[in-house]
Backbone atoms as SQL, in Angstrom:
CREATE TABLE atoms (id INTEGER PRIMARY KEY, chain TEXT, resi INTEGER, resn TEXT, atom TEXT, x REAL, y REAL, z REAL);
INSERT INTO atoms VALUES
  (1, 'A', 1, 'UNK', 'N', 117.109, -29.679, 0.290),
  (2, 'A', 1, 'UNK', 'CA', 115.866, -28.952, 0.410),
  (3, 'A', 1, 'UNK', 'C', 114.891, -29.785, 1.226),
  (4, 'A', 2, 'UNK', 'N', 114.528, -29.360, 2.267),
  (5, 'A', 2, 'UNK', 'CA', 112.856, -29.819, 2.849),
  (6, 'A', 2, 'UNK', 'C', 112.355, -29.206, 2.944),
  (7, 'A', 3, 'UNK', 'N', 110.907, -29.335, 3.062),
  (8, 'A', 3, 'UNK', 'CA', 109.437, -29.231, 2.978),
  (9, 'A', 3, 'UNK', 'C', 108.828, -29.639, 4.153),
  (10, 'A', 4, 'UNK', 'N', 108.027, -28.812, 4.924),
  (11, 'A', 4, 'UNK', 'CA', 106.874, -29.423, 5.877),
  (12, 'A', 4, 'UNK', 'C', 105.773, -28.820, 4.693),
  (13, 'A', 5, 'UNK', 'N', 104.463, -29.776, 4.361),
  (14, 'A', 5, 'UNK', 'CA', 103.282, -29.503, 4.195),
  (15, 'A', 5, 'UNK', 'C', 102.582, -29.376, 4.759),
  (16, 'A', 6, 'UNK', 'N', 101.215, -28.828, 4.859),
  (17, 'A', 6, 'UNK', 'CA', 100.199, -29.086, 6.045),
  (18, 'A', 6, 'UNK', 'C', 99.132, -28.510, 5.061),
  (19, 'A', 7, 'UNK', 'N', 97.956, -28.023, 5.751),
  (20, 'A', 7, 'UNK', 'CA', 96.479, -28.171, 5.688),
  (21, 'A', 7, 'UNK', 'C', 95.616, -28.746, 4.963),
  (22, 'A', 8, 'UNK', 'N', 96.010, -29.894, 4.726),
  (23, 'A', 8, 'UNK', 'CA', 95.221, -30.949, 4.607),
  (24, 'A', 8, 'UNK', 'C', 94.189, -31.800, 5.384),
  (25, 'A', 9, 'UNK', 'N', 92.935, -32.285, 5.185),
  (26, 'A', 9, 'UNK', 'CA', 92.278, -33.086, 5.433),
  (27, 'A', 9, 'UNK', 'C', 90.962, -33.489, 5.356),
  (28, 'A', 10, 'UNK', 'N', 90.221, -33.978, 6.089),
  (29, 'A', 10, 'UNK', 'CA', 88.560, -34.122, 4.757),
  (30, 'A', 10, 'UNK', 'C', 87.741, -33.168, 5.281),
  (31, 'A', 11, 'UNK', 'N', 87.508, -33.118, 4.021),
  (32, 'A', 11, 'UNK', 'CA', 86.493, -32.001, 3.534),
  (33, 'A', 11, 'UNK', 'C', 85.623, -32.185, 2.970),
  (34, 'A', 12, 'UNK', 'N', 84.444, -31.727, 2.648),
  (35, 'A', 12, 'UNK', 'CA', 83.193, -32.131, 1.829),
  (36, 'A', 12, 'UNK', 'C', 83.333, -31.752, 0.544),
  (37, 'A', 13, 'UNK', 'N', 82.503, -32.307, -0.628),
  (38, 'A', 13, 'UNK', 'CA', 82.493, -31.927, -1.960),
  (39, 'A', 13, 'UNK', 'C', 82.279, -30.455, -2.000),
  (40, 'A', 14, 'UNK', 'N', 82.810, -29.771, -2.672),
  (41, 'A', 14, 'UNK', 'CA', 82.523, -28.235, -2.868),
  (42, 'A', 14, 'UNK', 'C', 83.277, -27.570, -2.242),
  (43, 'A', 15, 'UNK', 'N', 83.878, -28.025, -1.181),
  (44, 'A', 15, 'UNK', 'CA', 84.085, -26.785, -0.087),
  (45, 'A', 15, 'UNK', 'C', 86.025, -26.572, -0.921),
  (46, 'A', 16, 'UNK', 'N', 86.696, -25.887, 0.022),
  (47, 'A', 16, 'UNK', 'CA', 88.046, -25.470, -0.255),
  (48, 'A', 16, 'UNK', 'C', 88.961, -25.630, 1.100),
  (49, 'A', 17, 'UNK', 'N', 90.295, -25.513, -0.184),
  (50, 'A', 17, 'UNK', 'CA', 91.507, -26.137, 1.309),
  (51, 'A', 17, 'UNK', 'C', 92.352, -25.086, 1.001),
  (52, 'A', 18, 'UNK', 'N', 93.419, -24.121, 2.045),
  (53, 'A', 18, 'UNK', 'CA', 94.335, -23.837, 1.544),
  (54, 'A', 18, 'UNK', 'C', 95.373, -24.603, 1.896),
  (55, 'A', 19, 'UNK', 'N', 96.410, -25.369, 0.887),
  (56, 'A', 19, 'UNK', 'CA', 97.681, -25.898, 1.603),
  (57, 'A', 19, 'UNK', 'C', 98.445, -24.832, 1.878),
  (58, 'A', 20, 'UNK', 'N', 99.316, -25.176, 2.962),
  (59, 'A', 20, 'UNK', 'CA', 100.740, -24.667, 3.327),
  (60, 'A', 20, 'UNK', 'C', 102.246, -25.540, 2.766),
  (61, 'A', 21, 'UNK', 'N', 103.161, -24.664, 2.848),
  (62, 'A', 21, 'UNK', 'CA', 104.207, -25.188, 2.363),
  (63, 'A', 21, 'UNK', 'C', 105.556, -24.714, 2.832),
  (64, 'A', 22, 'UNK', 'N', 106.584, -24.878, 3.987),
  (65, 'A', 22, 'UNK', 'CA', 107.009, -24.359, 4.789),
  (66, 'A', 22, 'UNK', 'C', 108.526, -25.005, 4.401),
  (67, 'A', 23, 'UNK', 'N', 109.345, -24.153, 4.020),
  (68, 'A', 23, 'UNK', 'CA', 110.803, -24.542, 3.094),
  (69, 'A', 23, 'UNK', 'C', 111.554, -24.227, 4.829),
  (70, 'A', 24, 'UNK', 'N', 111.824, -25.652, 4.889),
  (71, 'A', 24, 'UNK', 'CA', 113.157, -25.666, 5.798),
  (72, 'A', 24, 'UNK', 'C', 114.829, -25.559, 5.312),
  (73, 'A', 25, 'UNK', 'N', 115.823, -24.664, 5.862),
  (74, 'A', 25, 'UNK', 'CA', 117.077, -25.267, 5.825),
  (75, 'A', 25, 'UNK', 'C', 117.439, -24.671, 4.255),
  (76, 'A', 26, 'UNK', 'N', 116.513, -23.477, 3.500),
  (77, 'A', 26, 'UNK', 'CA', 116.534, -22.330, 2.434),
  (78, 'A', 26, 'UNK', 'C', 115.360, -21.434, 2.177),
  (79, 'A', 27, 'UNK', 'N', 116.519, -20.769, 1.713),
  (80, 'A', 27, 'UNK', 'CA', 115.455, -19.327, 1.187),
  (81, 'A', 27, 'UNK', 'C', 114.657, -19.497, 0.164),
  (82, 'A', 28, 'UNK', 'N', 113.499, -19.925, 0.738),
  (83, 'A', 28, 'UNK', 'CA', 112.494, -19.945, -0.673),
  (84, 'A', 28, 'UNK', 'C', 112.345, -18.922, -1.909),
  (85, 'A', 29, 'UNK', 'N', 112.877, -17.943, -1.867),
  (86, 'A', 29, 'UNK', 'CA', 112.380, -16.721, -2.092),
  (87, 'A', 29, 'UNK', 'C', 113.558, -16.986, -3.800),
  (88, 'A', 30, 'UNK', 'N', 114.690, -17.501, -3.508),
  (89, 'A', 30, 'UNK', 'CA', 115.688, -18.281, -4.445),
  (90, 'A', 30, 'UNK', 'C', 115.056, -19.013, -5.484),
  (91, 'A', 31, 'UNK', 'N', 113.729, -19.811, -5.054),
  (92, 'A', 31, 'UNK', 'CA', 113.328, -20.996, -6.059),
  (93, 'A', 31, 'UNK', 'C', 111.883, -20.947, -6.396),
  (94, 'A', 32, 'UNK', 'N', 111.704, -21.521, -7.840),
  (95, 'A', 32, 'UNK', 'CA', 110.158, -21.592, -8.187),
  (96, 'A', 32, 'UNK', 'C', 109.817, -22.798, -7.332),
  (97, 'A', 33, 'UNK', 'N', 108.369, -22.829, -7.206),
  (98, 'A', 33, 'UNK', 'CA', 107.335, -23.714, -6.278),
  (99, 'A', 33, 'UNK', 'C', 106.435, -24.387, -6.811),
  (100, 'A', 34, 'UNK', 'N', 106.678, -25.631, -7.095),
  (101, 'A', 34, 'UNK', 'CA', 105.667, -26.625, -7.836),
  (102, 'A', 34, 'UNK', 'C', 104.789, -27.100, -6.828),
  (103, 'A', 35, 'UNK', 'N', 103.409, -27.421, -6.900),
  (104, 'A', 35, 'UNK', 'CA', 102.576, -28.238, -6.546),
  (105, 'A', 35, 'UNK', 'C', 102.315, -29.514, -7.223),
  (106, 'A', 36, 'UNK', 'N', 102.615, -30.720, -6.540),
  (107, 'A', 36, 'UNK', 'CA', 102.099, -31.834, -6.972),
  (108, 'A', 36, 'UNK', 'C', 101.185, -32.646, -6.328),
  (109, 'A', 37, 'UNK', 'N', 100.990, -33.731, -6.905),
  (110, 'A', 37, 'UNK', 'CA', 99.788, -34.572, -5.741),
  (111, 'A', 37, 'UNK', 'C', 99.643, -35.823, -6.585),
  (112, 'A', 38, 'UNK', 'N', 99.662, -36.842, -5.876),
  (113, 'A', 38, 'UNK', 'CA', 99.573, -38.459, -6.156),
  (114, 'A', 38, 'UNK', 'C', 97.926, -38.970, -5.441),
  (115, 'A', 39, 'UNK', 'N', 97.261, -39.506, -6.298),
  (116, 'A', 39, 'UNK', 'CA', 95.912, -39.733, -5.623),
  (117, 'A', 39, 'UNK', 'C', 96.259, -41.041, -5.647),
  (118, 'A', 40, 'UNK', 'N', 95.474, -42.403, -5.362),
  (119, 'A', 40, 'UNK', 'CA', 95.614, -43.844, -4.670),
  (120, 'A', 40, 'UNK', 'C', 95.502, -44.036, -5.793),
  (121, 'A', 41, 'UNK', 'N', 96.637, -44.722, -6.257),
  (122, 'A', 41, 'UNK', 'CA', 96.749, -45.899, -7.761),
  (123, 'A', 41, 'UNK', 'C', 97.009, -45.574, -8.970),
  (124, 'A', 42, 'UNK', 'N', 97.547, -43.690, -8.285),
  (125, 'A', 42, 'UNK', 'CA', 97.767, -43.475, -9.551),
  (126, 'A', 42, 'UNK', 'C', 99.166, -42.409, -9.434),
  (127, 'A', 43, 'UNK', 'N', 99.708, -42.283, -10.582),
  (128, 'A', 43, 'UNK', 'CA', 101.008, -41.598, -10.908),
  (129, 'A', 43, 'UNK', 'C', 100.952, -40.197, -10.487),
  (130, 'A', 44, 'UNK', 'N', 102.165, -39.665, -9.631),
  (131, 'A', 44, 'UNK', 'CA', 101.973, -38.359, -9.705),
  (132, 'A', 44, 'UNK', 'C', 101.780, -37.093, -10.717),
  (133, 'A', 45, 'UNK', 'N', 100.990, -36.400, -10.322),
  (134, 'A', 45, 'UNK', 'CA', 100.520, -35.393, -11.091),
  (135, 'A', 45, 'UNK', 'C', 100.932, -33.779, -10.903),
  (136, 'A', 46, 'UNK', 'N', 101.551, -33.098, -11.575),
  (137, 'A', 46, 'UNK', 'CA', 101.694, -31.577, -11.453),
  (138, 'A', 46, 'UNK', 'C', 100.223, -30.687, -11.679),
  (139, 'A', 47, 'UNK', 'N', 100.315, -29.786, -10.495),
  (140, 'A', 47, 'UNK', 'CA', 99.138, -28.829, -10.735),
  (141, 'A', 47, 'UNK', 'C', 99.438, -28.193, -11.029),
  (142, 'A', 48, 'UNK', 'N', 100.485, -26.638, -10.187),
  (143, 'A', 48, 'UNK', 'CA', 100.764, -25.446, -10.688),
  (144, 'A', 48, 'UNK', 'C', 101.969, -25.268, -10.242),
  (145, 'A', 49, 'UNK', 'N', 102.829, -24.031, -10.966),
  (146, 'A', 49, 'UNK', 'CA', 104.273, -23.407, -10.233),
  (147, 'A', 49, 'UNK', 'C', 103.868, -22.065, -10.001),
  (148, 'A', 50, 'UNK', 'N', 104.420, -21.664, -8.970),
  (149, 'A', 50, 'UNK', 'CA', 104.579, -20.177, -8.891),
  (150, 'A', 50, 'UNK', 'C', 106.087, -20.116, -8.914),
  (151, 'A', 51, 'UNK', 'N', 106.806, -19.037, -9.880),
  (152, 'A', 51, 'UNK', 'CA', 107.883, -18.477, -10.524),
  (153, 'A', 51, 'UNK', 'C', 108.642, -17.396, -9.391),
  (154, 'A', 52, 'UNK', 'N', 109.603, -17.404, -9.223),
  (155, 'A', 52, 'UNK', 'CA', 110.539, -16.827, -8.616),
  (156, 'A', 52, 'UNK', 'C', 109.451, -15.082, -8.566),
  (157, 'A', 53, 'UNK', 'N', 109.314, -14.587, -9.190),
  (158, 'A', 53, 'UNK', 'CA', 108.524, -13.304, -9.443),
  (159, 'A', 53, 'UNK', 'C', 107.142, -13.273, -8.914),
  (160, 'A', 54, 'UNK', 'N', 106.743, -14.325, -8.702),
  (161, 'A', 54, 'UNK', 'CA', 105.307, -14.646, -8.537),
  (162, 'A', 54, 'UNK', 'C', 104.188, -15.051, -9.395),
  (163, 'A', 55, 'UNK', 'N', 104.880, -15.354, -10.378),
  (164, 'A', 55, 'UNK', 'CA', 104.056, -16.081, -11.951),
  (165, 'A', 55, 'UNK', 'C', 103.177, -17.422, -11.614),
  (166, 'A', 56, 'UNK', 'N', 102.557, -17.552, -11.318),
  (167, 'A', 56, 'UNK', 'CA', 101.792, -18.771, -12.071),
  (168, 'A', 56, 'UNK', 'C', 101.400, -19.626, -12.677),
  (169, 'A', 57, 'UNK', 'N', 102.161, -20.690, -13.389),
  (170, 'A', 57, 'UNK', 'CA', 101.905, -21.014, -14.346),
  (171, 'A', 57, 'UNK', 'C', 101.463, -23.033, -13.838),
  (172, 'A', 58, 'UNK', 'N', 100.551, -23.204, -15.243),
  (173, 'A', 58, 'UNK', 'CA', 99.993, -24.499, -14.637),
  (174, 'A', 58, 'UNK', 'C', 100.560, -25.857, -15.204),
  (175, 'A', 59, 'UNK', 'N', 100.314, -26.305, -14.345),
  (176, 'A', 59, 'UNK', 'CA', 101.230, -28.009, -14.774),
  (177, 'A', 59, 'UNK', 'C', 99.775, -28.720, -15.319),
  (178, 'A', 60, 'UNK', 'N', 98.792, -28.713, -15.401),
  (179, 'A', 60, 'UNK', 'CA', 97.622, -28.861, -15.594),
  (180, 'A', 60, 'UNK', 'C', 97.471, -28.907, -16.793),
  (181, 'A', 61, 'UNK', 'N', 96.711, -29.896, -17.744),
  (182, 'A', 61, 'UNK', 'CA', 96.299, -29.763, -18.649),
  (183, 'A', 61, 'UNK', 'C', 95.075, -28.289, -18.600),
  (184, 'A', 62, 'UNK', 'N', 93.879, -29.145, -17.238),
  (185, 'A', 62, 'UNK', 'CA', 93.240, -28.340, -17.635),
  (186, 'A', 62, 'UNK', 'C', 92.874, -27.960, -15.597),
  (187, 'A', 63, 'UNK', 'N', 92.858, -26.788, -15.319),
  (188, 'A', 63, 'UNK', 'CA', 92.875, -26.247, -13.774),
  (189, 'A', 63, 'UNK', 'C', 91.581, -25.826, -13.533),
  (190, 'A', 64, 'UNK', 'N', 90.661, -25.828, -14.659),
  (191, 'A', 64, 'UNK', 'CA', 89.116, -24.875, -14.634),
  (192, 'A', 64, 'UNK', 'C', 89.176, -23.891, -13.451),
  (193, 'A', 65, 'UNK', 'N', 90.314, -23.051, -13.197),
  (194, 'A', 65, 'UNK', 'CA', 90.558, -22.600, -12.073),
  (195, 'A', 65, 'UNK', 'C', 90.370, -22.281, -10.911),
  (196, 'A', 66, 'UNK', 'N', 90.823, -23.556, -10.508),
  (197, 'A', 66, 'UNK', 'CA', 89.985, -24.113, -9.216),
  (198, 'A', 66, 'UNK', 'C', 91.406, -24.263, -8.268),
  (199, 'A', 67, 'UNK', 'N', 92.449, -23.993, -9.171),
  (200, 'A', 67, 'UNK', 'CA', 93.942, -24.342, -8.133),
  (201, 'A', 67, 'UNK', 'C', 94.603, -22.778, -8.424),
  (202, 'A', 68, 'UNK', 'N', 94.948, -21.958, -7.019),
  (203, 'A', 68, 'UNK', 'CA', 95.699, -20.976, -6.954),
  (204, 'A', 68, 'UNK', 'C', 96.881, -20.968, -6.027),
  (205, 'A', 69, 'UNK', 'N', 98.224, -20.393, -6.785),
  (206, 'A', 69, 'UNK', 'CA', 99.178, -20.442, -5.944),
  (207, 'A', 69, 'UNK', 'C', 99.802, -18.952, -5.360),
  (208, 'A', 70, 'UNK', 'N', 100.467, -19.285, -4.446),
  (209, 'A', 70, 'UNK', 'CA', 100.656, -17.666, -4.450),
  (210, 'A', 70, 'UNK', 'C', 102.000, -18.121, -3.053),
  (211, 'A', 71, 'UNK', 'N', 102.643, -17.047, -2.766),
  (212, 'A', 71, 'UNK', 'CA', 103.885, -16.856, -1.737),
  (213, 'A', 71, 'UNK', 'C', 103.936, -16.223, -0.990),
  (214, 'A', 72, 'UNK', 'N', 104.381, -16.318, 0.248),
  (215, 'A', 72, 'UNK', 'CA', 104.791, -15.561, 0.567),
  (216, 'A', 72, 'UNK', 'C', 106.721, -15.307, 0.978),
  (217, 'A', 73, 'UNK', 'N', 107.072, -15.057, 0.539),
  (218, 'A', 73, 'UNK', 'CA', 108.801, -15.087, 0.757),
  (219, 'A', 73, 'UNK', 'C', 109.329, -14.927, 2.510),
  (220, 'A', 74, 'UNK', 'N', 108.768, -13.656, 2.886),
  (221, 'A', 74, 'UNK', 'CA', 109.106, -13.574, 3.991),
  (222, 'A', 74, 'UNK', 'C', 108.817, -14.397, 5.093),
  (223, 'A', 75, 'UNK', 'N', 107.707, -15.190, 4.916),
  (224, 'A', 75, 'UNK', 'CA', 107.817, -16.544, 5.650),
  (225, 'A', 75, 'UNK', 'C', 107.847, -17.390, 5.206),
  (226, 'A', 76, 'UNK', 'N', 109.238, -17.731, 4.019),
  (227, 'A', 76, 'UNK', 'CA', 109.753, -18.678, 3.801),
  (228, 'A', 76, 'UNK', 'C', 108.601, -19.834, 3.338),
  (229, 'A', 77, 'UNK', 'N', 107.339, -19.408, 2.867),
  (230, 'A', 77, 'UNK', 'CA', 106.314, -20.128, 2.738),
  (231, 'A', 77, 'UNK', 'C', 105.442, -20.282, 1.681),
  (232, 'A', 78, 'UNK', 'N', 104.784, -21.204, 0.981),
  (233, 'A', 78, 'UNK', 'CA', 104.113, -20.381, -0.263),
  (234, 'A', 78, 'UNK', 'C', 102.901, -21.499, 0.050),
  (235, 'A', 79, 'UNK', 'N', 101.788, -21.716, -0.836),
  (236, 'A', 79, 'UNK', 'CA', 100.473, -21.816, -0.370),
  (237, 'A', 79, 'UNK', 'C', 99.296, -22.080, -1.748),
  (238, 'A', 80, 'UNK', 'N', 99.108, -23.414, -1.642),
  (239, 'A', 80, 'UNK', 'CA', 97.940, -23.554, -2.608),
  (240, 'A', 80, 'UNK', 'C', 96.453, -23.716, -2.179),
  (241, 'A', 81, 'UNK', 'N', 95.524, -22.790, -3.321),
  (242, 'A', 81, 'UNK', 'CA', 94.592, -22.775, -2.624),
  (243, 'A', 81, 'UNK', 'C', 93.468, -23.923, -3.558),
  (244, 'A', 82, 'UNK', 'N', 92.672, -24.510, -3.239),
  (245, 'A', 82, 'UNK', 'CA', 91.662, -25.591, -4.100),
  (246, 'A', 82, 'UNK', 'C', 90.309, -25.135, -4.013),
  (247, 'A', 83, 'UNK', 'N', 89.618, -24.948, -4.998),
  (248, 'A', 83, 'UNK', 'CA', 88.239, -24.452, -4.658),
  (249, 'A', 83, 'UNK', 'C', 87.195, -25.687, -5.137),
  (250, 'A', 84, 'UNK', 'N', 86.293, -25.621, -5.161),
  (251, 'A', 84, 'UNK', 'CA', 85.031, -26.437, -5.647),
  (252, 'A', 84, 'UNK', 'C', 85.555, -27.797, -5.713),
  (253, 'A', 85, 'UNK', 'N', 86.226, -28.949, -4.159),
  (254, 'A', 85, 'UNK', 'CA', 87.078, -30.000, -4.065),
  (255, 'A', 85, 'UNK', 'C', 85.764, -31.001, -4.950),
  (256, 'A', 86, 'UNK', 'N', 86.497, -31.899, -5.651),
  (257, 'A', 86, 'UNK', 'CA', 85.441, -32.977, -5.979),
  (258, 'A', 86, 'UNK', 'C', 86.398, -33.933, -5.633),
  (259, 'A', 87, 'UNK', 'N', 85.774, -35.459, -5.112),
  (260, 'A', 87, 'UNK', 'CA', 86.473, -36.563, -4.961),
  (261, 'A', 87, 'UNK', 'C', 87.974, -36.833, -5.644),
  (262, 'A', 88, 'UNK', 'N', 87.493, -36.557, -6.914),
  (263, 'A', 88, 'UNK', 'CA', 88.650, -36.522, -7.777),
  (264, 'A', 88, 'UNK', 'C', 89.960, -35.949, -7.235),
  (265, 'A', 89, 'UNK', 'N', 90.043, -34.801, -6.155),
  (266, 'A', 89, 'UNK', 'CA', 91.045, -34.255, -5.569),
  (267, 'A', 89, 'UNK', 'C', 91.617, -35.165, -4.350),
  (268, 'A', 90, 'UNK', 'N', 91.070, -35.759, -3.886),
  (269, 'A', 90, 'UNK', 'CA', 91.331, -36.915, -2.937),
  (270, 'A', 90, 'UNK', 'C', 93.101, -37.322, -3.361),
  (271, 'A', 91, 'UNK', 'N', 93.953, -36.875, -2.494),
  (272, 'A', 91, 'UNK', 'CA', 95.404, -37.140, -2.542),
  (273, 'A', 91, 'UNK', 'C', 96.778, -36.971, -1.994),
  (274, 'A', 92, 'UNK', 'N', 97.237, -37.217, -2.126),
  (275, 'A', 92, 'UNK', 'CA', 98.772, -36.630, -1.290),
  (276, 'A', 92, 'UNK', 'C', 99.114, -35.600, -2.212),
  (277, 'A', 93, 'UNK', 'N', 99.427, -34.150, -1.410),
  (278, 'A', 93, 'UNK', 'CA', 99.551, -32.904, -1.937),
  (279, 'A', 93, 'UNK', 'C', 101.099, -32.800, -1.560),
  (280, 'A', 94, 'UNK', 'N', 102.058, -32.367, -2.697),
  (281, 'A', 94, 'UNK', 'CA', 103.467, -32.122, -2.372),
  (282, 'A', 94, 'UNK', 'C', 103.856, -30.974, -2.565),
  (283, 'A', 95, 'UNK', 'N', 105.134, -30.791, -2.279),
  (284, 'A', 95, 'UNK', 'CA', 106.026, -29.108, -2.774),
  (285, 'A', 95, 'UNK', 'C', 107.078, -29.645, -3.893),
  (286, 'A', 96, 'UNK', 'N', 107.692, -28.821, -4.361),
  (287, 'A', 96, 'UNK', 'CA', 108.639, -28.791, -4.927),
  (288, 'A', 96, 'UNK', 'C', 109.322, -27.655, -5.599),
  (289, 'A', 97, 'UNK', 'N', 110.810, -27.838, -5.286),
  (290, 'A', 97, 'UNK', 'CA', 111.016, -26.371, -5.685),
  (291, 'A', 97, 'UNK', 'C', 112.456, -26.634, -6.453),
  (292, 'A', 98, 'UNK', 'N', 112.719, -25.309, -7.485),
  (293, 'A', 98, 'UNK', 'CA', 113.860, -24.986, -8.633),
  (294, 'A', 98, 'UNK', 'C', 114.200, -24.423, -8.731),
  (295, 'A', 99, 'UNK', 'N', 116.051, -24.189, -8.719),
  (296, 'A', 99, 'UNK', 'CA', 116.495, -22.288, -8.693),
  (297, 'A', 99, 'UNK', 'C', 116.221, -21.921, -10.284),
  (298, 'A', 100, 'UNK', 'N', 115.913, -22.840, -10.699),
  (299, 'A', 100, 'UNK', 'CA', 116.185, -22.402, -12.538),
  (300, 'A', 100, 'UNK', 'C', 115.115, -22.067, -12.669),
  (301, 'A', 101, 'UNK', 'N', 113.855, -21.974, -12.070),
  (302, 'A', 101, 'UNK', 'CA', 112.431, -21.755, -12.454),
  (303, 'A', 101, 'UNK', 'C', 111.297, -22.842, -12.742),
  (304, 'A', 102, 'UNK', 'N', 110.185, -22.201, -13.113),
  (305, 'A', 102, 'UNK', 'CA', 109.220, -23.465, -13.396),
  (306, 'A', 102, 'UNK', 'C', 109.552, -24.208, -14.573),
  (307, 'A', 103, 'UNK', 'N', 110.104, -24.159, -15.652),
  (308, 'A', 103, 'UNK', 'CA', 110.237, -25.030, -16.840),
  (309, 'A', 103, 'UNK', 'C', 111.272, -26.180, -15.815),
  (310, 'A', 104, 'UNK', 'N', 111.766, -26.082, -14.973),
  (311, 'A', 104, 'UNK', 'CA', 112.616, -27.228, -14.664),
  (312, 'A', 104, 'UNK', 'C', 111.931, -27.881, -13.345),
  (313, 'A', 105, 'UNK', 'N', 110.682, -27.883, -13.251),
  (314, 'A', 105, 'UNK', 'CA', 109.779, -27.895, -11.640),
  (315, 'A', 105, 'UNK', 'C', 109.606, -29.859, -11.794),
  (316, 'A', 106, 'UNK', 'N', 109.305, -30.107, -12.939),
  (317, 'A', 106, 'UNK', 'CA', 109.061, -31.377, -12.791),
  (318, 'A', 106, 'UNK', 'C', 110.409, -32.559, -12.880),
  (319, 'A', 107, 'UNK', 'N', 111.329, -31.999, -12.901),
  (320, 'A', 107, 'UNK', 'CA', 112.368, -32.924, -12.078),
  (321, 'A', 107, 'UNK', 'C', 112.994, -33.320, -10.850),
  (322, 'A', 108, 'UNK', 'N', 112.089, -32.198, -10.693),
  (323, 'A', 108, 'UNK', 'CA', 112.066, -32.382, -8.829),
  (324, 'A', 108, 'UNK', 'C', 112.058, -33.714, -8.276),
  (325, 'A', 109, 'UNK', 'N', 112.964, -34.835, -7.586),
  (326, 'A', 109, 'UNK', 'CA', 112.316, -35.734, -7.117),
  (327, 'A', 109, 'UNK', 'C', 112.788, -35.798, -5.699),
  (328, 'A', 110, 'UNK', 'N', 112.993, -34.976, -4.692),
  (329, 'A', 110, 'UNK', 'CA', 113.297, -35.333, -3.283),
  (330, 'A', 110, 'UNK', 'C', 112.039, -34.985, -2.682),
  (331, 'A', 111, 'UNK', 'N', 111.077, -35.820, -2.437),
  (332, 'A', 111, 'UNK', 'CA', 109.728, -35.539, -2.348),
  (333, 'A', 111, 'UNK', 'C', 109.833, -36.031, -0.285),
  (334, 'A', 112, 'UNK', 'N', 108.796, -34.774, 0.287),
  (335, 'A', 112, 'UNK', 'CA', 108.868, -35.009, 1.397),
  (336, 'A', 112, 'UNK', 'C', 107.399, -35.646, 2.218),
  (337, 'A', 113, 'UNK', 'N', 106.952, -36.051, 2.959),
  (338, 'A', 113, 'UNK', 'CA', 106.049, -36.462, 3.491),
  (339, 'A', 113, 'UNK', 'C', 104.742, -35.855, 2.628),
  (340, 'A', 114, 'UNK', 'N', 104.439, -34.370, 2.372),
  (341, 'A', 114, 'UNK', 'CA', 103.269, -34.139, 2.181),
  (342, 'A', 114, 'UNK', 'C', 102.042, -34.097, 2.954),
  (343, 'A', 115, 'UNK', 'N', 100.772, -33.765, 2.232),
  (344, 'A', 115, 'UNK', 'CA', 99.942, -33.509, 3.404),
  (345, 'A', 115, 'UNK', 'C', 98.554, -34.320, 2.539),
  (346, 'A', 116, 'UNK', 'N', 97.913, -34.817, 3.585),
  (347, 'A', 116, 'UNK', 'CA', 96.899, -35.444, 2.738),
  (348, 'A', 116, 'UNK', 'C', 95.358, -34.825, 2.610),
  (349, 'A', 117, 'UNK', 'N', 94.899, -34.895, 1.444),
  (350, 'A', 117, 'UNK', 'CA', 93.379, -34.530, 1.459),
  (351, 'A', 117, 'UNK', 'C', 92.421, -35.133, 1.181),
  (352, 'A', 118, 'UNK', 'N', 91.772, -35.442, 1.291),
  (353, 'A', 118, 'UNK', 'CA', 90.423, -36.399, 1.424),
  (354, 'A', 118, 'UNK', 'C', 89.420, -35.562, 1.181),
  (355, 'A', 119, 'UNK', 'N', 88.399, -35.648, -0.489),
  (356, 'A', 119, 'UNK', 'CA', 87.227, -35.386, -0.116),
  (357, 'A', 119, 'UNK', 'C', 86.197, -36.053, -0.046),
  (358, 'A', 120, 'UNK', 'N', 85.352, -35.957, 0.641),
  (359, 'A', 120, 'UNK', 'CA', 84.673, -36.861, 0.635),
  (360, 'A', 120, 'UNK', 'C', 83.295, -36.539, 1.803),
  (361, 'A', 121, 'UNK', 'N', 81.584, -36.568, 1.679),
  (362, 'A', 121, 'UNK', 'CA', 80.656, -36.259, 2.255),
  (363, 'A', 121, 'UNK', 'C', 80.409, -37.689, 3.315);
């Protein structure tokens, strides 16, 4: 499985990013879609999955829903969106994906470049 990420980069406090997520070399449309992200010094973190069906569900303790995921199949692509960025979001944003669904999203470990975000005024 690879991954190109993209739309990442700095942004001001408040504002919003949508990532991209572009499944090379398979049919996305086969696997659930985890979002993760590693900020500087610290352990990676799960945000959300979107489910083979288009479910949602969050890796997040808590999302104050500010992280939305969503797909699109036919371009092999799916897409997180971040609203109200605070510093705190400052990180390397990843993909990850599972034919078994989201309960199996966080064993994912063939992690690809990613895309970075920076917030910051």
């Amino acid at each position: 499985l690879y991954f190109v990420e993209s739309g990442g980069g700095l942004v001001q406090p408040g504002g919003s990013l949508r990532l991209s997520c572009e499944a090379s070399g398979f049919t996305l449309g086969y696997y659930a879609i985890g979002w993760f992200r590693q900020a500087p010094g610290k352990d990676l973190e799960g945000i959300s999955c979107i489910s083979k069906s288009g479910e949602s569900i969050n890796l997040m303790d808590s999302t104050k829903g500010r992280f939305t995921t969503s797909r699109d199949n036919a371009k092999n692509m799916a897409f997180l969106r971040i609203d109200s960025l605070t510093r705190e979001d400052t990180a390397n944003y990843y993909c990850a994906a599972d034919p078994r669904g989201c309960e199996s999203i966080r064993e994912y470990n063939d992690w690809g470049r990613g895309t970075r975000v920076t917030v910051s005024s």
